[in-house]
Structures are given as structure tokens and as C-alpha cells.
DNA sequence: CGCTCCGCCTGGTTGC
DNA sequence: TGCAACCAGGCGGAGC
């Protein structure tokens, strides 16, 4: 399940591989993947003849800034007037963006293909590269944001996102304010993207373990110290995973199709019944707001 | 408004 | 061994 670290790794890979190449075509194999209100034809038509200036990440959303591809554009200063909207992608549960050769045999769950040429392939030359969206469980989505349109008007989920974990806005004081008088489990609050953008089930459980907080603790009952520990734990667990290239205890692949190397060493995630790596106590698994939740009853007393 | 639950999906695992 | 039921979960929307 791609969460913030995995999406960040994908973003970095895309920025290394996909920029400044002309989009020469595309193919949508599953219509549902293209988010409404746009038609598949308008989606592909809107990408045709464009190129990607850069990829950005907001929470778990990927955003590619597009410009009209033109061999005459050699200066970055000219990019601005040639901007041509955005391509948005959310991988949801099982989505993968892979940078492949167009002739590579189709993955079973290929949903969308975007073909790229380069300066050596003529204006309508055959594609030399492909950005392939593979998504087993089909929750993933792609958006085309037309020029001069507010991105969040099309990708409405962006409106509700809380602060980025690595932004100055995300600090213990922010969490204290956010958790004040809130009568729900901290685990549930961490999964809520309006609290923090980018945490998912794996890193929520891991961050709660690192901060010694029981997932069922109500937000309003967290102490100042606990909130400070949680704040640090969130940053630590996310940064560690980014540094390692994404997790392996999920089936995450980077854009080159390579698994990350977080080492498969989760403290608690998916380890119910196994001994805690700190105290040997058998780890427990419960349901919270419909999500499986893993914790150590000894290390996470508070 | 705050919170929980359901539905969307496919494939791997579990249970009879 | 075969088949059905269950489970995984991000997010939007329904419902209380």
C-alpha cells in the first residue's frame, strides 16, 4: 500500500526519468481509472503534445506539471507561458507507475498507458518510452487538470488534506490543538488525512509503537509528552522509510519495478502473535474504525 | 458537526 | 481437493 514514503520515492524516480519528453499518445484500458468529469477522449487529448516539467507530491497524490512541448523552448523562463495544466495520479491501494519500453509485454493489470517520444523520434514518431499505470485492485485514479483551472477543483481530495509531515506547520502545537477535546482513538485520527497528509495504516501503527502510545487512546487523553513523542515518531518512521527507498512489507515497486529495502522490519505491522522486538510480549491485533491495528500491549501501555 | 460504517475491487488465505 | 467466505485498505459518501 503506497503511503507517503512510497509516493515520495515514486515521485523522485519520475523526476529522474520522465521530464521533457513529448507525449505522443496514450491508451486507457480501464475507463474507471480516469476520474470524472472528464471523458477518456478528453483525458488523452489533453495530454497529447505535452511534456512534464516536474512531478510534485501532496499527501499521497502525485501531480505532474505539464507544458506544451516545443523544440523551440530552451529557456525555463519560457515554461511559464507554455504551462498546460496538470496530470494527477493517486495510487490508492495497489497502483504502480512504471517507466518501461512500450514493447514490454503488458502487465496483467495495466490500466492506462502514456507514450513518450524524445528529440530523436520525429513529431509523430513511434514512442520510445511509456509511463504505465498498473493497478490490481482498480482503486487508483488519474486526473487531467486543464490550464487555468484550480487543481483542487478537479482533484477535490486535495482540499481536505492536512499539513505535510515535513512542513513547519506540522508541529506538536498543531497536534495539541487538533486533538483537544476530540473523542476518538489516536489511530483513527492518524489515518484521517485532514489531520496529517500521507500517513496510512502501516506507518500509523509503526509511529504509535515508536511513541509508546496505545492505538485506542483517545486524542483528548494524550499528554503533552506523548504528543511530542508522537510528532517525532511520525517524522522518524517516514524519513527512515524514504531513506530506504520504501517498504518491503508491502508489495511496493518503484518506477523501475524494483522493491524497496526498508528491510521488511516492521515493529508491529502485520506481526500479530509474534514477539515484540523490544520486550518479547506477543503482539496484538484489533480493529479500529474498520482498520486492522497492531500494537504491543507491554510497550504501548499509555 | 463528529464519528462510524459501507462500497468500491481482486487475489491470496482460511475454513468447511 | 474444491469451493465459498473472508480479508486486505484509501477514500468518498451515507447514515446516525
CSV table of C-alpha atoms (C1' of nucleotides) in Angstrom, one decimal:
chain,number,residue,atom,x,y,z
A,1,UNK,CA,0.0,0.0,0.0
A,2,UNK,CA,1.7,3.2,-1.1
A,3,UNK,CA,1.8,5.7,1.7
A,4,UNK,CA,3.8,8.9,1.8
A,5,UNK,CA,7.3,7.4,1.7
A,6,UNK,CA,6.5,5.2,-1.3
A,7,UNK,CA,4.8,8.0,-3.2
A,8,UNK,CA,7.8,10.2,-2.4
A,9,UNK,CA,10.1,7.5,-3.9
A,10,UNK,CA,7.9,7.2,-7.0
A,11,UNK,CA,8.0,11.0,-7.4
A,12,UNK,CA,11.8,11.1,-7.3
A,13,UNK,CA,12.1,8.3,-9.8
A,14,UNK,CA,9.6,10.0,-12.1
A,15,UNK,CA,11.6,13.3,-11.9
A,16,UNK,CA,14.7,11.4,-13.0
A,17,UNK,CA,13.1,9.7,-15.9
A,18,UNK,CA,10.1,11.3,-17.4
A,19,UNK,CA,10.8,15.0,-17.8
A,20,UNK,CA,10.9,17.0,-21.0
A,21,UNK,CA,9.7,14.2,-23.3
A,22,UNK,CA,6.8,14.7,-25.7
A,23,UNK,CA,3.7,12.8,-25.0
A,24,UNK,CA,2.8,11.2,-28.4
A,25,UNK,CA,-0.2,9.1,-27.4
A,26,UNK,CA,-1.9,7.1,-24.8
A,27,UNK,CA,-4.3,4.2,-24.1
A,28,UNK,CA,-6.9,3.7,-21.4
A,29,UNK,CA,-7.6,0.0,-20.8
A,30,UNK,CA,-9.9,0.6,-17.8
A,31,UNK,CA,-12.2,3.7,-18.2
A,32,UNK,CA,-12.9,3.9,-14.4
A,33,UNK,CA,-9.3,4.8,-13.8
A,34,UNK,CA,-9.8,8.2,-15.4
A,35,UNK,CA,-11.6,10.3,-12.9
A,36,UNK,CA,-14.8,12.2,-13.7
A,37,UNK,CA,-15.9,14.6,-15.0
A,38,UNK,CA,-13.6,14.2,-18.0
A,39,UNK,CA,-14.0,11.7,-20.8
A,40,UNK,CA,-11.3,9.2,-21.8
A,41,UNK,CA,-11.0,11.0,-25.1
A,42,UNK,CA,-10.6,14.4,-23.4
A,43,UNK,CA,-8.1,12.9,-21.0
A,44,UNK,CA,-5.8,11.5,-23.7
A,45,UNK,CA,-6.4,14.6,-25.9
A,46,UNK,CA,-5.3,16.8,-23.0
A,47,UNK,CA,-2.0,15.0,-22.6
A,48,UNK,CA,-1.2,14.8,-26.3
A,49,UNK,CA,1.7,17.0,-27.4
A,50,UNK,CA,2.5,18.0,-23.8
A,51,UNK,CA,5.6,17.3,-21.7
A,52,UNK,CA,6.2,17.0,-18.0
A,53,UNK,CA,8.1,19.9,-16.3
A,54,UNK,CA,8.2,18.3,-12.9
A,55,UNK,CA,6.5,15.9,-10.5
A,56,UNK,CA,5.2,17.1,-7.1
A,57,UNK,CA,3.7,15.2,-4.2
A,58,UNK,CA,0.9,16.3,-1.8
A,59,UNK,CA,0.0,13.7,0.7
A,60,UNK,CA,-0.4,10.6,-1.4
A,61,UNK,CA,-1.2,12.4,-4.5
A,62,UNK,CA,1.2,12.8,-7.4
A,63,UNK,CA,1.0,15.9,-9.6
A,64,UNK,CA,2.8,16.4,-12.9
A,65,UNK,CA,3.1,19.9,-14.2
A,66,UNK,CA,2.6,19.9,-18.0
A,67,UNK,CA,3.7,22.3,-20.7
A,68,UNK,CA,3.2,22.4,-24.4
A,69,UNK,CA,6.1,20.5,-25.9
A,70,UNK,CA,8.1,22.6,-28.3
A,71,UNK,CA,11.6,22.2,-29.5
A,72,UNK,CA,12.0,25.9,-29.5
A,73,UNK,CA,11.5,26.1,-25.7
A,74,UNK,CA,15.1,26.1,-24.4
A,75,UNK,CA,14.8,28.5,-21.5
A,76,UNK,CA,13.0,27.7,-18.3
A,77,UNK,CA,11.6,31.3,-18.3
A,78,UNK,CA,9.5,30.4,-21.3
A,79,UNK,CA,8.0,27.5,-19.5
A,80,UNK,CA,5.5,29.6,-17.6
A,81,UNK,CA,3.7,30.9,-20.6
A,82,UNK,CA,3.6,27.4,-22.1
A,83,UNK,CA,2.1,25.8,-18.9
A,84,UNK,CA,-0.7,23.5,-19.8
A,85,UNK,CA,-2.4,22.2,-16.7
A,86,UNK,CA,-1.6,19.1,-14.7
A,87,UNK,CA,-1.8,15.3,-14.6
A,88,UNK,CA,-2.8,13.9,-11.2
A,89,UNK,CA,-2.3,10.4,-10.0
A,90,UNK,CA,-3.4,8.6,-6.8
A,91,UNK,CA,-2.1,5.0,-6.4
A,92,UNK,CA,-4.6,4.1,-3.8
A,93,UNK,CA,-4.1,0.5,-2.6
A,94,UNK,CA,-2.3,-1.3,-5.4
A,95,UNK,CA,-1.4,1.3,-8.1
A,96,UNK,CA,2.1,1.3,-9.6
A,97,UNK,CA,3.6,3.8,-12.1
A,98,UNK,CA,6.3,2.0,-14.2
A,99,UNK,CA,8.6,3.5,-16.7
A,100,UNK,CA,9.0,0.9,-19.4
A,101,UNK,CA,9.7,0.4,-23.1
A,102,UNK,CA,6.4,0.4,-25.0
A,103,UNK,CA,7.2,-3.1,-26.4
A,104,UNK,CA,7.4,-4.6,-22.9
A,105,UNK,CA,4.7,-7.2,-22.6
A,106,UNK,CA,1.6,-5.9,-20.9
A,107,UNK,CA,1.3,-6.4,-17.2
A,108,UNK,CA,-1.9,-8.2,-16.3
A,109,UNK,CA,-3.5,-5.3,-14.5
A,110,UNK,CA,-2.4,-2.5,-16.9
A,111,UNK,CA,-5.0,0.3,-16.7
A,112,UNK,CA,-3.5,3.3,-18.5
A,113,UNK,CA,-0.5,3.7,-20.9
A,114,UNK,CA,1.0,7.1,-21.7
A,115,UNK,CA,3.5,7.1,-24.6
A,116,UNK,CA,6.5,9.4,-24.8
A,117,UNK,CA,8.9,10.3,-27.7
A,118,UNK,CA,12.1,12.1,-27.4
A,119,UNK,CA,14.1,14.5,-29.6
A,120,UNK,CA,15.3,11.7,-31.8
A,121,UNK,CA,11.8,10.5,-32.7
A,122,UNK,CA,10.1,12.8,-35.1
A,123,UNK,CA,7.0,14.8,-34.4
A,124,UNK,CA,4.7,11.8,-34.7
A,125,UNK,CA,7.5,9.2,-34.4
A,126,UNK,CA,6.9,6.0,-32.6
A,127,UNK,CA,7.2,6.2,-28.8
A,128,UNK,CA,10.5,5.4,-27.2
A,129,UNK,CA,9.2,5.3,-23.6
A,130,UNK,CA,6.0,4.5,-21.7
A,131,UNK,CA,4.6,5.5,-18.4
A,132,UNK,CA,2.4,2.5,-17.5
A,133,UNK,CA,-0.2,2.6,-14.7
A,134,UNK,CA,-0.7,-0.9,-13.3
A,135,UNK,CA,-3.3,-1.4,-10.6
A,136,UNK,CA,-4.6,-4.7,-9.5
A,137,UNK,CA,-7.5,-3.6,-7.4
A,138,UNK,CA,-8.5,-0.7,-9.6
A,139,UNK,CA,-9.0,1.9,-6.9
A,140,UNK,CA,-6.3,4.1,-8.4
A,141,UNK,CA,-7.2,7.2,-10.3
A,142,UNK,CA,-5.8,9.7,-12.8
A,143,UNK,CA,-6.9,13.2,-13.4
A,144,UNK,CA,-6.3,15.7,-16.2
A,145,UNK,CA,-6.4,19.3,-14.8
A,146,UNK,CA,-6.9,21.7,-17.7
A,147,UNK,CA,-5.0,25.0,-18.0
A,148,UNK,CA,-6.1,27.9,-15.8
A,149,UNK,CA,-8.1,25.6,-13.5
A,150,UNK,CA,-7.6,25.3,-9.8
A,151,UNK,CA,-6.1,21.8,-9.2
A,152,UNK,CA,-8.3,21.2,-6.2
A,153,UNK,CA,-11.3,22.0,-8.2
A,154,UNK,CA,-10.7,18.8,-10.3
A,155,UNK,CA,-8.8,16.7,-7.6
A,156,UNK,CA,-11.2,17.6,-4.8
A,157,UNK,CA,-9.5,15.3,-2.3
A,158,UNK,CA,-6.6,17.8,-2.1
A,159,UNK,CA,-8.9,20.4,-0.4
A,160,UNK,CA,-9.2,18.3,2.7
A,161,UNK,CA,-5.6,17.4,3.2
A,162,UNK,CA,-3.9,18.4,6.5
A,163,UNK,CA,-0.3,19.6,6.7
A,164,UNK,CA,2.6,17.8,5.2
A,165,UNK,CA,4.5,16.0,7.9
A,166,UNK,CA,7.8,17.6,6.9
A,167,UNK,CA,6.4,21.1,6.8
A,168,UNK,CA,6.9,23.6,9.7
A,169,UNK,CA,3.1,23.7,10.1
A,170,UNK,CA,3.2,20.1,11.4
A,171,UNK,CA,4.4,20.5,15.0
A,172,UNK,CA,3.4,19.4,18.5
A,173,UNK,CA,1.4,22.6,19.0
A,174,UNK,CA,-0.6,21.8,15.9
A,175,UNK,CA,-1.4,18.3,17.1
A,176,UNK,CA,-2.3,19.6,20.6
A,177,UNK,CA,-4.8,21.9,19.0
A,178,UNK,CA,-6.1,19.2,16.7
A,179,UNK,CA,-6.5,16.6,19.4
A,180,UNK,CA,-8.1,18.9,22.0
A,181,UNK,CA,-11.4,17.5,23.3
A,182,UNK,CA,-11.5,15.0,20.4
A,183,UNK,CA,-13.2,11.9,21.4
A,184,UNK,CA,-11.8,9.3,19.0
A,185,UNK,CA,-8.9,6.9,19.0
A,186,UNK,CA,-5.5,8.3,18.1
A,187,UNK,CA,-5.0,5.6,15.5
A,188,UNK,CA,-8.2,6.7,13.7
A,189,UNK,CA,-7.1,10.3,13.8
A,190,UNK,CA,-3.7,9.5,12.3
A,191,UNK,CA,-5.4,7.8,9.3
A,192,UNK,CA,-7.6,10.8,8.8
A,193,UNK,CA,-5.9,12.8,6.0
A,194,UNK,CA,-7.3,16.0,7.4
A,195,UNK,CA,-5.1,15.5,10.5
A,196,UNK,CA,-1.9,14.8,8.6
A,197,UNK,CA,-1.4,14.2,4.9
A,198,UNK,CA,0.2,10.9,3.9
A,199,UNK,CA,0.0,8.5,6.8
A,200,UNK,CA,-1.5,5.1,6.1
A,201,UNK,CA,-2.2,2.0,8.1
A,202,UNK,CA,1.4,0.8,8.2
A,203,UNK,CA,3.1,3.9,9.3
A,204,UNK,CA,0.3,4.9,11.7
A,205,UNK,CA,0.9,1.6,13.6
A,206,UNK,CA,4.7,2.0,13.5
A,207,UNK,CA,4.6,5.6,14.7
A,208,UNK,CA,2.3,4.7,17.6
A,209,UNK,CA,4.7,1.9,18.6
A,210,UNK,CA,7.7,4.1,18.4
A,211,UNK,CA,6.0,6.7,20.7
A,212,UNK,CA,4.7,4.1,23.1
A,213,UNK,CA,1.1,5.1,22.7
A,214,UNK,CA,-1.7,2.6,22.6
A,215,UNK,CA,-3.7,3.0,19.4
A,216,UNK,CA,-7.0,3.1,21.3
A,217,UNK,CA,-6.0,6.1,23.4
A,218,UNK,CA,-8.5,8.9,22.9
A,219,UNK,CA,-7.0,12.0,21.3
A,220,UNK,CA,-8.2,14.2,24.2
A,221,UNK,CA,-6.4,12.0,26.7
A,222,UNK,CA,-2.9,12.3,25.2
A,223,UNK,CA,-0.4,14.1,27.4
A,224,UNK,CA,1.9,16.8,26.1
A,225,UNK,CA,4.8,14.5,26.3
A,226,UNK,CA,3.0,11.8,24.3
A,227,UNK,CA,2.2,14.3,21.6
A,228,UNK,CA,5.8,15.4,21.4
A,229,UNK,CA,6.9,11.8,21.1
A,230,UNK,CA,4.3,11.0,18.5
A,231,UNK,CA,5.3,14.0,16.4
A,232,UNK,CA,8.9,12.8,16.4
A,233,UNK,CA,8.0,9.2,15.8
A,234,UNK,CA,5.9,10.1,12.7
A,235,UNK,CA,8.8,12.1,11.2
A,236,UNK,CA,11.3,9.3,12.1
A,237,UNK,CA,9.3,6.4,10.6
A,238,UNK,CA,8.5,8.3,7.4
A,239,UNK,CA,12.1,9.5,7.0
A,240,UNK,CA,13.6,6.1,7.7
A,241,UNK,CA,11.4,4.6,5.0
A,242,UNK,CA,12.2,7.3,2.5
A,243,UNK,CA,15.9,6.8,3.1
A,244,UNK,CA,15.5,3.1,2.5
A,245,UNK,CA,13.6,3.6,-0.8
A,246,UNK,CA,10.2,2.5,0.5
A,247,UNK,CA,9.0,-0.6,2.4
A,248,UNK,CA,9.2,-4.2,1.5
A,249,UNK,CA,6.5,-5.3,3.9
A,250,UNK,CA,4.1,-4.0,1.3
A,251,UNK,CA,4.3,-5.1,-2.4
A,252,UNK,CA,5.6,-1.7,-3.4
A,253,UNK,CA,7.6,-1.2,-6.6
A,254,UNK,CA,9.4,1.9,-7.6
A,255,UNK,CA,9.1,3.3,-11.1
A,256,UNK,CA,11.9,0.9,-12.3
A,257,UNK,CA,9.9,-2.0,-10.9
A,258,UNK,CA,12.3,-2.6,-8.0
A,259,UNK,CA,11.2,-3.4,-4.5
A,260,UNK,CA,12.3,-1.0,-1.7
A,261,UNK,CA,14.6,-2.2,1.0
A,262,UNK,CA,13.1,-1.0,4.3
A,263,UNK,CA,14.2,-4.5,5.2
A,264,UNK,CA,10.8,-5.9,6.0
A,265,UNK,CA,11.5,-5.0,9.6
A,266,UNK,CA,8.2,-3.7,10.9
A,267,UNK,CA,8.0,-3.2,14.7
A,268,UNK,CA,4.3,-4.2,14.8
A,269,UNK,CA,2.6,-4.0,11.4
A,270,UNK,CA,1.3,-7.4,10.3
A,271,UNK,CA,3.1,-9.1,13.2
A,272,UNK,CA,0.2,-10.2,15.4
A,273,UNK,CA,1.0,-13.1,17.6
A,274,UNK,CA,4.8,-12.7,17.1
A,275,UNK,CA,7.1,-11.4,19.9
A,276,UNK,CA,7.7,-7.7,20.3
A,277,UNK,CA,11.2,-6.9,19.1
A,278,UNK,CA,11.8,-4.9,22.3
A,279,UNK,CA,10.1,-7.0,25.1
A,280,UNK,CA,9.1,-10.3,23.6
A,281,UNK,CA,5.5,-9.8,24.6
A,282,UNK,CA,3.1,-11.3,22.0
A,283,UNK,CA,1.8,-8.5,19.7
A,284,UNK,CA,-1.9,-8.0,19.4
A,285,UNK,CA,-4.2,-7.1,16.6
A,286,UNK,CA,-7.6,-5.3,16.9
A,287,UNK,CA,-10.0,-3.5,14.6
A,288,UNK,CA,-10.3,0.3,14.8
A,289,UNK,CA,-12.6,2.2,12.5
A,290,UNK,CA,-12.6,-0.9,10.3
A,291,UNK,CA,-8.8,-1.0,10.0
A,292,UNK,CA,-6.5,-3.7,11.4
A,293,UNK,CA,-4.4,-2.2,14.1
A,294,UNK,CA,-1.2,-3.8,15.6
A,295,UNK,CA,0.4,-3.0,18.9
A,296,UNK,CA,2.5,-4.3,21.8
A,297,UNK,CA,0.4,-4.4,25.0
A,298,UNK,CA,3.5,-4.0,27.1
A,299,UNK,CA,5.4,-1.3,25.3
A,300,UNK,CA,2.3,0.7,24.4
A,301,UNK,CA,0.6,1.0,27.8
A,302,UNK,CA,-0.2,4.6,27.6
B,1,DC,C1',-20.6,18.7,13.1
B,2,DG,C1',-18.3,14.4,14.8
B,3,DC,C1',-17.8,9.9,14.1
B,4,DT,C1',-18.6,5.1,12.1
B,5,DC,C1',-19.6,2.2,8.6
B,6,DC,C1',-20.3,0.8,3.8
B,7,DG,C1',-18.9,0.2,-1.0
B,8,DC,C1',-15.7,0.0,-4.4
B,9,DC,C1',-12.2,-4.1,-6.2
B,10,DT,C1',-9.0,-8.5,-6.9
B,11,DG,C1',-6.3,-12.2,-5.3
B,12,DG,C1',-4.4,-14.7,-1.5
B,13,DT,C1',-5.7,-17.2,2.6
B,14,DT,C1',-8.8,-19.6,5.6
B,15,DG,C1',-12.4,-22.8,6.8
B,16,DC,C1',-15.6,-26.4,6.0
C,1,DT,C1',-9.1,-31.2,-3.3
C,2,DG,C1',-12.8,-27.8,-4.1
C,3,DC,C1',-15.3,-24.0,-3.3
C,4,DA,C1',-17.2,-20.2,-0.6
C,5,DA,C1',-16.3,-16.9,2.7
C,6,DC,C1',-13.2,-13.7,4.4
C,7,DC,C1',-9.6,-10.3,4.5
C,8,DA,C1',-6.5,-6.5,2.9
C,9,DG,C1',-7.4,-0.9,3.0
C,10,DG,C1',-7.7,4.7,0.9
C,11,DC,C1',-11.2,7.4,0.3
C,12,DG,C1',-15.9,9.4,-0.6
C,13,DG,C1',-20.3,9.4,0.8
C,14,DA,C1',-24.3,7.7,3.6
C,15,DG,C1',-26.2,7.5,8.0
C,16,DC,C1',-26.7,8.2,12.9
